[in-house]
Each structure stands twice: as C-alpha cells, then as structure tokens.
C-alpha cells in the first residue's frame, strides 16, 4: 500500500470543498480494513516533514480506529504498531501527541502485559536515555500505563506494583534534576511525572511508595515553595500537581488512623505541609508571592482536612482570624464584572451553576464555623457584621459593592448554622434582612441584586416575625425575576422555588403562576441550566390546579424548548464528531433537556383527573418522543419512557397516539434497547394493562411484545435484571389476557424452564420470577399447562421446587398468586390431576395453609412501606433534625479529632471487611408498592372458603383424602380459615 496515496487522502479530509473531503472519507473507509493500512497511518503521524493538518487528521482517525477495532485487528498489524508507536512520539508535535497518547492507552488497556511483554523493557530504555526527547516520551508512556491501573481492584494491580518498583525511583532522580532547571520543557516533564505519581495513588498507596514518602514529599514541598508568576507558563500547572499529590496523600491516607503510615504521616509530615501552606498564604496575603486560583483552591481543600485533625488544628488555630478575613473573604468578593458584562451565560454556568474554586473556600468557612464552632463562629459573624456596617456608613458614591457581596456570600454559606439548631443568632436575622438584604433588591450593582436573591434562597427556612417583611422580600425576588440582567433573573428563579413553603408567598404566587411560568420558560430558552428546570418542575407540582387551564400551552412551549436544545446539541455533535466524549457544553445541554422532560412528566401526572387534556398533551409530545427514540438519544431514554409511562398511567388507557409510539419502542428495543429493559418495563406493562383490548384483538401487537420477551430471555449478554423484566411481562400477559394467548403458553414455559432446570439462576429474584411465570401459566389455563408439563416430564420437579420456595415468596403478590393457583388446582376433578402428582396431592392443601399463615405479616409490611412512601418528606425532615443534633454533640470537645466523611467511610469499610469475611447475606425480595395486578381486587380468604366449601359439598371423598394426613395444627387452622368472617379477615389484614 502506497504511503503517499494514503497521506493525500488525509490531506483531502480537510479540503474546503465538502464533496472532496467526503469522497476522501469514503475512500479511507473502503481501504481501512486492508492489512497494513493502520501501520501506514501511524507512519504518517511520525513523519515530521509532512503537513501538520494531515498528520493531525491521521492521528484522530488512528485513535478512533484503534479504539473501535483493536480487538479484531490482525496480529501482524498489531505487532508493527506496538513496535513503532513509542518512536512515533519522538517527532510528533503536541496536537499529534495528544491523540497518540489516547491510542497508546487503548493498546495498553487491551494488551499489557500478556500480549505486550516487551513494553516495560522498551519503556525503561527510554527513561534512562541521555536524549531528553526519549525521556519525555518515556514519561508520556509511563503515565498512560499507570492510568490503565489507576482504578483497578487490588487483585488486578500486580502489574502496577511492578511498574512502580522498576520506574519510580529513576523518575524521582529525573525529577530532582529537572527541578534545577527553569525551562518550559523541564516543567512539562515534571508535570508529567507528578500526574503519573498522582494516578498511582488514587486507589491505594503501594508499600514501596509508603517507604519512599520522604524523598517524594520533599520534591512536592520544593515545588510548592518554588516562586511562580502569572507568566511562568507550564510551571504553574506543575506546581498545581504538587498540591494535588500532597492533598491526596493527606486526604485519603493520612487521616484514617487505621495504619502505621497514616499515624506517621499525620504526626510527622502533615504539620510540615501545613506550615508551608500557611507560609505560602501569608506571602500571598502580603502580596509578596503570586498563587494561581487553582492552587488557592487546593490550599483551601487541604485546610478543610486540617481543621478536623487535632494535630493540624492546633497549628491552624492561631491563624483562623487572618484566614477568614484575608484568605476566605477576599476570594468571595465579587470580582468578575468583565465576565458578567461580556458573557452573562458563561457567568451563570461558572459562578452560579457551579464554581468549584469558590466552593472550596466556602467549604473551609463552613468547616471552621461548624466543626470548631466555639472558637470561630461568633468571630466570623463579627467580621461579617463589621464589613456590612462599614459598607452602610460609606457614602453612596464611594461604596464598593464587591466587598458587601463577599460578606453576604459568607452569611449565606452559614445559613444552616444560623437558622434552627438552637441558634442564639437566629433572632437577629429579621433585622439583618431589613438592614442589609432588602435594600439590595434595588441596588445599582446588579451582582448585589443577584446576591440578595441568593441570600433569600439560603434563608428560605427562616420564619419572619413580621409578615410585611416576608412580603417585601417576596416582592424583591419577584421584581428581580424581570430584571434586565440574566444572572439576576436566574438567582431570582432559584430563590422563588424554596419560598413557596411560606403560606403568604404561596397565596401571593397563586394568581401569578402563569406569568411566572412564562418567565421561567423564557429563562430556559436564554440559558440551559438544569436547576431552572427543577424550579419549573416544582411550580408544576405545587400549582397544578392553577396551571391546568394553561397545560397544553405550557406543554407546547416545553416541547419547543426541548427541540431547540436538541437541535443545538445536534449541531455541537456534528462539529465534534471525531470526539467520543461529550464536551462540558454538550453535557450542560443534555442535563437541561433532561430537566425539561422531567417537568413535562410532572405536568402529566398533575393532570390525572383531566383525561381530555392528557389526550391533547400526548399529541403535543409526539415530536419529543419521536425525536428521542428515532435519533437514539440514549441519555434521554429514561426520561422519555417516564413520560410515556405517565401518559398511559394517568389516563388509564392507551390512545391511538400512544399505540404509534409502541412501534417506535419496539424498534428501539430491537436495535439497542435491550440494555434499557428496566427503564422500558413500566411502559410495556402499561401497554398490557391499559391497552388490554388491543392484546385481545391484535396479533401483531402480541407478537411484538413476545419478540421483546424472547430476546430478553435468550440473548447471551443480558443481565438477570433484564430477564426478570421479561418474566414480569410474561406474567402480566398471562394474568390479563386470559383466553387469547394460548399459543404463547408453551413458549413462555420453554423460556422459563431453560433456566429453572439448568441451575443458571444466580439471584433469588430471577429464580422466583421464573417459577412465577409457570405458576401464572397454570392460572391462565391449568389443563393446558399441566398437560405441557407432563409431556416434558417437568411436573414433579417443578412442584417440588415451587413448594420448597414458599418461604421465599415473601411479597403479598407472590403469596396471593400461589393461593389463587393452588385453589384452581384443588378444584380439578381427580381424573385431571397429573399422575406424577396424585400421591402427593395433599401437599397442595398443606402449602396453601402455610402461605395463609405468612400473608398477614406480608400485608402488614406492604402497608408500612406504603406509609413510608407517602411520608417520605417527613422522614427526610427528621433525618435533617438528627443531623443537626449530631452537629451540636460534635461541639462538645472542640480540639479533638473529627473524622471526615471520607475517613469515616474508609474506617467503616476496613471494619466491615474484617468483620464480614466469609459471611453470606440471605437475599430478600422487596415489595414493589407501585405494582398493579388483577389479583389486587380479589379476596384470597373468600376464594379459599369457596373452594373448600365446594369440595365438602360436591367432592367429599376428595376432601377427606386431602385433610386426613395433615397435622392437627393445620386442621385447626383450616377450620378457622373456612369459618372466618369478613370482620375477622379485616383484622388479620
């Protein structure tokens, strides 16, 4: 194959004429499967004399092709690529190297170490070379191979331990040499080495790295102490990774107290690290040194952990006042006016939706005030008070709004400590709002208008003594919802949501709900933020009655918003079609689309008593459903299936519109939908339940449903969870379609018995559902099913299994199904009882009596679950109260260690692993409180009474045969069941 011809194809892929580059792509596809093609593409990347554009196009293609076909690539091509890929890095420029490292990672993930045993030898040769270019390539390769094992479980990390043992000491020597250089190349190589170290300690800290903590730790400290400026280039990132490594060592391995290393690190190393961090911050405060925003963030993260440990807290304690006033506060003051003015959408995403840097500083503030409350809390509030009072006293034309913004940001972060929890400060908050918050709703500084809304949101639980003040705050937030500045409107929307729980606000909003929803929809069309969708969802849920007359109009706007987001997402996908992962912008839009769909779902559920409106909504939403399913938008399947579920469940029918959707669902399932079976189950169940008439008359619909079941039960790469769903669909068809699916009964039995008698059922849930498919077949047609069981010699084995599982049939539906089917069996004439069961037929009666004994307890459990489900919000409130009490208890000994959540969890896992080794937990089936069955309306006690009385009257000989061998206890229980009146049954139930 000619290299130049292949090269020209890649040159043509970025030709300005679309027809030229499309033809080039087609030509590449026509030859890409030929042996030798992929090694040629690698050679093109490595040829420094060729055009960079073509080399970059080749690199992107190579990366994606390797990712897709490496497993099936011919061994000859694999061998050539592995022999030359490291050397290809040497002359590759950075844009090509980025793609090559991704390709190398894929190859290592698949082939190292078994199919690439020479890799380590080649890697070590590069690392000890005198050629700095080779050393750099060696560091790149080392980083990729370590990344392969970054999150592997302990039993799969032996290759990583070998890598660390043979390469980390040489790279430590390299790093110490590089530290003496100021070049950008040295900084880049150091950064690579530190990123590799960081990846190696993500999951565990190997013994060899515990033993070498001192030289590595010294290296990190030297880098942190190394001065950098805003123009230092790569050294800024290198310094950042030194912070990362030290933070990881302390955060994960220095706090658990369960290992000698942790105890040693906490007492010997952590104080030195903290002392240096404090020195760095002191220099930053005095403007003697520059620290990047990310390193300030990492410093705050480290301080958070230090607050919780006695050893480090004693060092931090004297510095708290300075840290609050000169480290935390300045970083919280508004300083992004340029971003606000030039790109308000980006500002909302970075500063309101998620601001990781500000979050770390806020976390430090909250940790100081919450965990070391006696020492810090009142001092922090005093500082905030002084800032706000100074601002009040400053002449209007000299006020600096950013300073007040920082103080208000701090008070908002501490809201949960101020309100409730026996707070002595809460009584002052109403006056605080009047003096410092309410005036800012009309501030000349737009960011202070936004902050006033933000403060209101944080203090939404605060109860105002004067209703007029609460109403004034509500009016301020409502006014901001129509502000000229986008970030202010977003903050107002977020503030309005939690204010609804105030009755005064609820009453004030009611007449304005349509207008507010319109403002929210307008906002959603200006900016894609999923939290805005959550606000809309809350409004739809709380004000459903007021929105019902506008439901169709609202749904149309939500549909149009969704389709607009999808179109923008599609354009982004085309622009970045070479990349496999979503960009942050694509993720934001996807999340926003999900939020819109959730709002639609809530709207549908609120219209359960308005069937005519629901039918209109279904027609409105068809484009949403079609777009998602036809375009295979898998990330949105869950939400779209929930909408279809809500439509069919709320209207308790399947309209012609929804039957057209069923065809789409079937196509999606047949394409890739098998792995979304659990998300599809409620929808498919609704089609059987509420579209029952169609299942009685339309053979095509029945055949499609059977096709879904058949694939789910037979396909190899399917988890048992999906097979359980298939069993539930079979059971639903059998219980609801009596008399019209006779021809499916043998197939259903075959599908179940392929697992029942082969021992392939791993979980109790799957075993029970397979057995219940057979039980449901008996319920559907006892004679047809028993005849098929007899013909296949399955009868005795199945009944033995069924009776052995009675105690595992713990849910109400399990028990009722077995009772009703056993009643059917007891009604069979003696000549129709299978020969293989006649000798043990009395066991049917014994079993049914046994099930009745457990039925009251199962029904009690179900009622408790339904009660818990209905009171879920009360439970959450109780949990929050409990957490507040725990926080109070933690204040008792202010200077002792406080375990962080991570440390507590690690200790818990450690204890559990020691305590629970070898102990197997018994599986239990969980009640599905939303499950509906035709058996729900039937009375098992009445049914059993009728069967026994009929036997006594019409088949006394059979009745005598059934009861003569049962125990005395069961005979008494039988008499009680038959004599039980309705009132007694209600008491038992």
PDB file of C-alpha atoms in Angstrom, residues 10 13-14 25 28 32 37-38 41-42 44-45 52-68 94-103 106 575-580:
ATOM      1  CA  UNK A  10      -5.832  12.651   4.844  1.00  0.00           C
ATOM      2  CA  UNK A  13     -10.139  15.312   4.556  1.00  0.00           C
ATOM      3  CA  UNK A  14      -9.753  18.986   5.476  1.00  0.00           C
ATOM      4  CA  UNK A  25     -13.504   9.872   3.922  1.00  0.00           C
ATOM      5  CA  UNK A  28     -10.492   5.764   3.569  1.00  0.00           C
ATOM      6  CA  UNK A  32      -9.275   0.793   6.158  1.00  0.00           C
ATOM      7  CA  UNK A  37      -3.297   0.276   6.410  1.00  0.00           C
ATOM      8  CA  UNK A  38      -3.266   1.213  10.110  1.00  0.00           C
ATOM      9  CA  UNK A  41      -1.431   5.811   9.253  1.00  0.00           C
ATOM     10  CA  UNK A  42       0.954   5.579  12.238  1.00  0.00           C
ATOM     11  CA  UNK A  44       2.162   9.422   8.622  1.00  0.00           C
ATOM     12  CA  UNK A  45       1.814  10.766  12.192  1.00  0.00           C
ATOM     13  CA  UNK A  52       0.680  19.118  10.351  1.00  0.00           C
ATOM     14  CA  UNK A  53      -3.002  19.229   9.336  1.00  0.00           C
ATOM     15  CA  UNK A  54      -2.777  15.849   7.611  1.00  0.00           C
ATOM     16  CA  UNK A  55      -0.770  14.345  10.484  1.00  0.00           C
ATOM     17  CA  UNK A  56      -3.342  15.595  12.955  1.00  0.00           C
ATOM     18  CA  UNK A  57      -6.229  14.222  10.863  1.00  0.00           C
ATOM     19  CA  UNK A  58      -4.383  10.892  10.670  1.00  0.00           C
ATOM     20  CA  UNK A  59      -3.819  10.912  14.443  1.00  0.00           C
ATOM     21  CA  UNK A  60      -7.507  11.485  15.198  1.00  0.00           C
ATOM     22  CA  UNK A  61      -8.515   8.780  12.751  1.00  0.00           C
ATOM     23  CA  UNK A  62      -5.899   6.394  14.176  1.00  0.00           C
ATOM     24  CA  UNK A  63      -7.120   6.982  17.741  1.00  0.00           C
ATOM     25  CA  UNK A  64     -10.760   6.291  16.882  1.00  0.00           C
ATOM     26  CA  UNK A  65      -9.952   3.305  14.659  1.00  0.00           C
ATOM     27  CA  UNK A  66      -7.724   1.703  17.303  1.00  0.00           C
ATOM     28  CA  UNK A  67     -10.431   2.209  19.907  1.00  0.00           C
ATOM     29  CA  UNK A  68     -13.032   0.535  17.700  1.00  0.00           C
ATOM     30  CA  UNK A  94       1.838  18.353  20.655  1.00  0.00           C
ATOM     31  CA  UNK A  95      -1.527  18.131  18.743  1.00  0.00           C
ATOM     32  CA  UNK A  96      -0.466  14.749  17.349  1.00  0.00           C
ATOM     33  CA  UNK A  97       0.997  13.522  20.654  1.00  0.00           C
ATOM     34  CA  UNK A  98      -2.322  14.132  22.412  1.00  0.00           C
ATOM     35  CA  UNK A  99      -4.056  11.730  20.023  1.00  0.00           C
ATOM     36  CA  UNK A 100      -1.185   9.244  20.127  1.00  0.00           C
ATOM     37  CA  UNK A 101      -1.323   9.018  23.941  1.00  0.00           C
ATOM     38  CA  UNK A 102      -5.038   8.134  23.717  1.00  0.00           C
ATOM     39  CA  UNK A 103      -4.192   5.419  21.167  1.00  0.00           C
ATOM     40  CA  UNK A 106      -6.234   1.812  24.329  1.00  0.00           C
ATOM     41  CA  UNK A 575     -18.906  19.900  14.966  1.00  0.00           C
ATOM     42  CA  UNK A 576     -17.087  17.476  17.275  1.00  0.00           C
ATOM     43  CA  UNK A 577     -17.975  14.154  15.650  1.00  0.00           C
ATOM     44  CA  UNK A 578     -14.386  12.921  15.899  1.00  0.00           C
ATOM     45  CA  UNK A 579     -14.524  13.053  19.708  1.00  0.00           C
ATOM     46  CA  UNK A 580     -16.056  10.172  21.647  1.00  0.00           C
TER      47      UNK A 580
END
